[in-house]
Amino acid sequence: MTKIIVTIDRDLHVDLTDAGLDIEQICQTALEAEAVHVRSQQAEADDNVLYQRGFEAGSDWASNRANSSELTEVAEWSKIRWRQFSLVPMRNSFPYAYCEAVQLDYPRRQEAFFFTNDAFTRGMVDGAGAVLSQA
């Protein structure tokens, strides 16, 4: 464990110890809380980057590869809150574009491919929806 030296005013030290407070524990708790805050900000920044990458991949798919029925089917998901949805690759090429973007093996053509609600996938769906709304 790393040791940190904290300098505080003598009167403050007396007040805190007279009140029966553990200064070391207070400092440790405050630092742990700050670490949680920093980690959550980093996770949010990571989600924003993933969302943007997904948005670009979804826009690219919608602009360059999707036919109108495929695009309409995927864009519908951008209008609602969802936890999971599936598409059959034989009927919609979006699963292939997703697998290419995240470097997964292609799914079987006739079996449903499930998408879970994460930052990247939301971005892809929203990117496709944005292309459709501009058409």
PDB file of C-alpha atoms in Angstrom:
ATOM      1  CA  MET A   1       0.000   0.000   0.000  1.00  0.00           C
ATOM      2  CA  THR A   2       1.279   3.473  -0.848  1.00  0.00           C
ATOM      3  CA  LYS A   3       1.762   5.878   2.000  1.00  0.00           C
ATOM      4  CA  ILE A   4       0.804   9.536   1.530  1.00  0.00           C
ATOM      5  CA  ILE A   5       1.680  12.380   3.854  1.00  0.00           C
ATOM      6  CA  VAL A   6      -1.065  14.973   4.282  1.00  0.00           C
ATOM      7  CA  THR A   7      -0.425  18.261   6.030  1.00  0.00           C
ATOM      8  CA  ILE A   8      -3.395  19.845   7.802  1.00  0.00           C
ATOM      9  CA  ASP A   9      -3.801  22.799  10.099  1.00  0.00           C
ATOM     10  CA  ARG A  10      -3.066  21.951  13.751  1.00  0.00           C
ATOM     11  CA  ASP A  11      -6.406  23.321  14.986  1.00  0.00           C
ATOM     12  CA  LEU A  12      -8.233  21.194  12.431  1.00  0.00           C
ATOM     13  CA  HIS A  13      -6.266  18.145  13.574  1.00  0.00           C
ATOM     14  CA  VAL A  14      -7.195  18.791  17.188  1.00  0.00           C
ATOM     15  CA  ASP A  15     -10.872  19.335  16.324  1.00  0.00           C
ATOM     16  CA  LEU A  16     -11.058  16.135  14.307  1.00  0.00           C
ATOM     17  CA  THR A  17      -9.248  13.930  16.803  1.00  0.00           C
ATOM     18  CA  ASP A  18     -11.216  15.422  19.725  1.00  0.00           C
ATOM     19  CA  ALA A  19     -14.382  14.496  17.845  1.00  0.00           C
ATOM     20  CA  GLY A  20     -13.099  10.919  17.644  1.00  0.00           C
ATOM     21  CA  LEU A  21     -12.686  10.944  13.894  1.00  0.00           C
ATOM     22  CA  ASP A  22     -10.090   8.812  12.134  1.00  0.00           C
ATOM     23  CA  ILE A  23      -8.301  11.267   9.831  1.00  0.00           C
ATOM     24  CA  GLU A  24      -6.544   8.525   7.906  1.00  0.00           C
ATOM     25  CA  GLN A  25      -9.842   6.751   7.241  1.00  0.00           C
ATOM     26  CA  ILE A  26     -11.497  10.019   6.158  1.00  0.00           C
ATOM     27  CA  CYS A  27      -8.698  10.693   3.669  1.00  0.00           C
ATOM     28  CA  GLN A  28      -8.783   7.126   2.346  1.00  0.00           C
ATOM     29  CA  THR A  29     -12.568   7.232   1.898  1.00  0.00           C
ATOM     30  CA  ALA A  30     -12.374  10.594   0.114  1.00  0.00           C
ATOM     31  CA  LEU A  31      -9.661   9.310  -2.234  1.00  0.00           C
ATOM     32  CA  GLU A  32     -11.601   6.129  -2.991  1.00  0.00           C
ATOM     33  CA  ALA A  33     -14.697   8.198  -3.793  1.00  0.00           C
ATOM     34  CA  GLU A  34     -12.646  10.400  -6.107  1.00  0.00           C
ATOM     35  CA  ALA A  35     -11.226   7.312  -7.829  1.00  0.00           C
ATOM     36  CA  VAL A  36     -14.762   6.043  -8.489  1.00  0.00           C
ATOM     37  CA  HIS A  37     -15.643   9.433  -9.975  1.00  0.00           C
ATOM     38  CA  VAL A  38     -12.559   9.431 -12.221  1.00  0.00           C
ATOM     39  CA  ARG A  39     -13.260   5.868 -13.396  1.00  0.00           C
ATOM     40  CA  SER A  40     -16.880   6.706 -14.214  1.00  0.00           C
ATOM     41  CA  GLN A  41     -15.783   9.729 -16.260  1.00  0.00           C
ATOM     42  CA  GLN A  42     -13.310   7.542 -18.145  1.00  0.00           C
ATOM     43  CA  ALA A  43     -15.978   4.916 -18.795  1.00  0.00           C
ATOM     44  CA  GLU A  44     -18.316   7.617 -20.099  1.00  0.00           C
ATOM     45  CA  ALA A  45     -15.562   8.952 -22.383  1.00  0.00           C
ATOM     46  CA  ASP A  46     -14.899   5.400 -23.616  1.00  0.00           C
ATOM     47  CA  ASP A  47     -18.631   4.955 -24.306  1.00  0.00           C
ATOM     48  CA  ASN A  48     -18.691   8.213 -26.275  1.00  0.00           C
ATOM     49  CA  VAL A  49     -15.769   7.048 -28.426  1.00  0.00           C
ATOM     50  CA  LEU A  50     -17.379   3.649 -28.995  1.00  0.00           C
ATOM     51  CA  TYR A  51     -20.710   5.272 -29.851  1.00  0.00           C
ATOM     52  CA  GLN A  52     -19.044   7.568 -32.399  1.00  0.00           C
ATOM     53  CA  ARG A  53     -17.190   4.660 -34.010  1.00  0.00           C
ATOM     54  CA  GLY A  54     -20.432   2.715 -34.181  1.00  0.00           C
ATOM     55  CA  PHE A  55     -22.247   5.717 -35.646  1.00  0.00           C
ATOM     56  CA  GLU A  56     -19.639   5.960 -38.397  1.00  0.00           C
ATOM     57  CA  ALA A  57     -19.828   2.212 -39.129  1.00  0.00           C
ATOM     58  CA  GLY A  58     -23.636   2.329 -39.227  1.00  0.00           C
ATOM     59  CA  SER A  59     -23.635   5.379 -41.491  1.00  0.00           C
ATOM     60  CA  ASP A  60     -21.161   3.720 -43.813  1.00  0.00           C
ATOM     61  CA  TRP A  61     -23.234   0.542 -43.991  1.00  0.00           C
ATOM     62  CA  ALA A  62     -26.419   2.520 -44.604  1.00  0.00           C
ATOM     63  CA  SER A  63     -24.849   4.695 -47.291  1.00  0.00           C
ATOM     64  CA  ASN A  64     -22.848   2.081 -49.167  1.00  0.00           C
ATOM     65  CA  ARG A  65     -24.256  -1.400 -48.632  1.00  0.00           C
ATOM     66  CA  ALA A  66     -27.805  -1.431 -47.324  1.00  0.00           C
ATOM     67  CA  ASN A  67     -30.809  -1.725 -49.570  1.00  0.00           C
ATOM     68  CA  SER A  68     -33.912   0.263 -48.639  1.00  0.00           C
ATOM     69  CA  SER A  69     -35.715  -2.548 -46.795  1.00  0.00           C
ATOM     70  CA  GLU A  70     -32.589  -3.431 -44.767  1.00  0.00           C
ATOM     71  CA  LEU A  71     -32.052   0.212 -43.866  1.00  0.00           C
ATOM     72  CA  THR A  72     -35.677   0.729 -42.877  1.00  0.00           C
ATOM     73  CA  GLU A  73     -35.633  -2.366 -40.667  1.00  0.00           C
ATOM     74  CA  VAL A  74     -32.505  -1.263 -38.778  1.00  0.00           C
ATOM     75  CA  ALA A  75     -33.477   2.418 -38.602  1.00  0.00           C
ATOM     76  CA  GLU A  76     -36.701   1.496 -36.778  1.00  0.00           C
ATOM     77  CA  TRP A  77     -34.567   0.434 -33.806  1.00  0.00           C
ATOM     78  CA  SER A  78     -33.088   3.943 -33.570  1.00  0.00           C
ATOM     79  CA  LYS A  79     -36.552   5.308 -32.729  1.00  0.00           C
ATOM     80  CA  ILE A  80     -37.222   3.143 -29.679  1.00  0.00           C
ATOM     81  CA  ARG A  81     -35.545   2.016 -26.488  1.00  0.00           C
ATOM     82  CA  TRP A  82     -34.306  -1.517 -26.829  1.00  0.00           C
ATOM     83  CA  ARG A  83     -32.286  -4.020 -24.861  1.00  0.00           C
ATOM     84  CA  GLN A  84     -31.752  -6.593 -27.543  1.00  0.00           C
ATOM     85  CA  PHE A  85     -32.889  -7.341 -31.061  1.00  0.00           C
ATOM     86  CA  SER A  86     -31.989  -9.836 -33.743  1.00  0.00           C
ATOM     87  CA  LEU A  87     -31.654  -9.916 -37.490  1.00  0.00           C
ATOM     88  CA  VAL A  88     -31.232 -12.863 -39.825  1.00  0.00           C
ATOM     89  CA  PRO A  89     -28.166 -12.191 -42.017  1.00  0.00           C
ATOM     90  CA  MET A  90     -29.786 -13.863 -45.015  1.00  0.00           C
ATOM     91  CA  ARG A  91     -32.433 -11.090 -44.955  1.00  0.00           C
ATOM     92  CA  ASN A  92     -30.350  -8.154 -43.714  1.00  0.00           C
ATOM     93  CA  SER A  93     -26.629  -7.415 -44.172  1.00  0.00           C
ATOM     94  CA  PHE A  94     -26.367  -5.329 -40.989  1.00  0.00           C
ATOM     95  CA  PRO A  95     -25.013  -8.291 -38.931  1.00  0.00           C
ATOM     96  CA  TYR A  96     -22.180  -8.681 -41.442  1.00  0.00           C
ATOM     97  CA  ALA A  97     -21.300  -4.984 -41.198  1.00  0.00           C
ATOM     98  CA  TYR A  98     -21.376  -5.240 -37.409  1.00  0.00           C
ATOM     99  CA  CYS A  99     -19.117  -8.306 -37.385  1.00  0.00           C
ATOM    100  CA  GLU A 100     -16.675  -6.599 -39.733  1.00  0.00           C
ATOM    101  CA  ALA A 101     -16.601  -3.490 -37.524  1.00  0.00           C
ATOM    102  CA  VAL A 102     -15.955  -5.401 -34.295  1.00  0.00           C
ATOM    103  CA  GLN A 103     -13.849  -8.101 -35.941  1.00  0.00           C
ATOM    104  CA  LEU A 104     -16.090 -11.084 -35.231  1.00  0.00           C
ATOM    105  CA  ASP A 105     -16.534 -14.106 -37.454  1.00  0.00           C
ATOM    106  CA  TYR A 106     -19.536 -13.838 -39.746  1.00  0.00           C
ATOM    107  CA  PRO A 107     -22.708 -15.393 -38.361  1.00  0.00           C
ATOM    108  CA  ARG A 108     -24.563 -18.170 -40.140  1.00  0.00           C
ATOM    109  CA  ARG A 109     -26.781 -16.791 -42.876  1.00  0.00           C
ATOM    110  CA  GLN A 110     -30.010 -18.435 -41.756  1.00  0.00           C
ATOM    111  CA  GLU A 111     -29.699 -18.004 -37.961  1.00  0.00           C
ATOM    112  CA  ALA A 112     -30.727 -14.950 -35.979  1.00  0.00           C
ATOM    113  CA  PHE A 113     -27.852 -12.729 -34.896  1.00  0.00           C
ATOM    114  CA  PHE A 114     -28.525 -10.934 -31.622  1.00  0.00           C
ATOM    115  CA  PHE A 115     -27.489  -7.358 -30.866  1.00  0.00           C
ATOM    116  CA  THR A 116     -27.233  -6.136 -27.289  1.00  0.00           C
ATOM    117  CA  ASN A 117     -27.600  -2.532 -26.223  1.00  0.00           C
ATOM    118  CA  ASP A 118     -24.069  -1.218 -25.851  1.00  0.00           C
ATOM    119  CA  ALA A 119     -22.504   2.068 -26.945  1.00  0.00           C
ATOM    120  CA  PHE A 120     -21.068   0.739 -30.208  1.00  0.00           C
ATOM    121  CA  THR A 121     -24.255  -1.011 -31.316  1.00  0.00           C
ATOM    122  CA  ARG A 122     -26.428   2.000 -30.389  1.00  0.00           C
ATOM    123  CA  GLY A 123     -24.084   4.109 -32.482  1.00  0.00           C
ATOM    124  CA  MET A 124     -24.393   1.779 -35.474  1.00  0.00           C
ATOM    125  CA  VAL A 125     -28.159   1.735 -35.268  1.00  0.00           C
ATOM    126  CA  ASP A 126     -28.334   5.522 -34.850  1.00  0.00           C
ATOM    127  CA  GLY A 127     -25.909   6.016 -37.741  1.00  0.00           C
ATOM    128  CA  ALA A 128     -28.182   3.973 -39.986  1.00  0.00           C
ATOM    129  CA  GLY A 129     -31.185   5.918 -38.740  1.00  0.00           C
ATOM    130  CA  ALA A 130     -29.475   9.217 -39.460  1.00  0.00           C
ATOM    131  CA  VAL A 131     -28.785   8.201 -43.060  1.00  0.00           C
ATOM    132  CA  LEU A 132     -32.409   7.172 -43.555  1.00  0.00           C
ATOM    133  CA  SER A 133     -33.708  10.417 -42.057  1.00  0.00           C
ATOM    134  CA  GLN A 134     -31.510  12.424 -44.459  1.00  0.00           C
ATOM    135  CA  ALA A 135     -32.760  10.535 -47.515  1.00  0.00           C
TER     136      ALA A 135
END
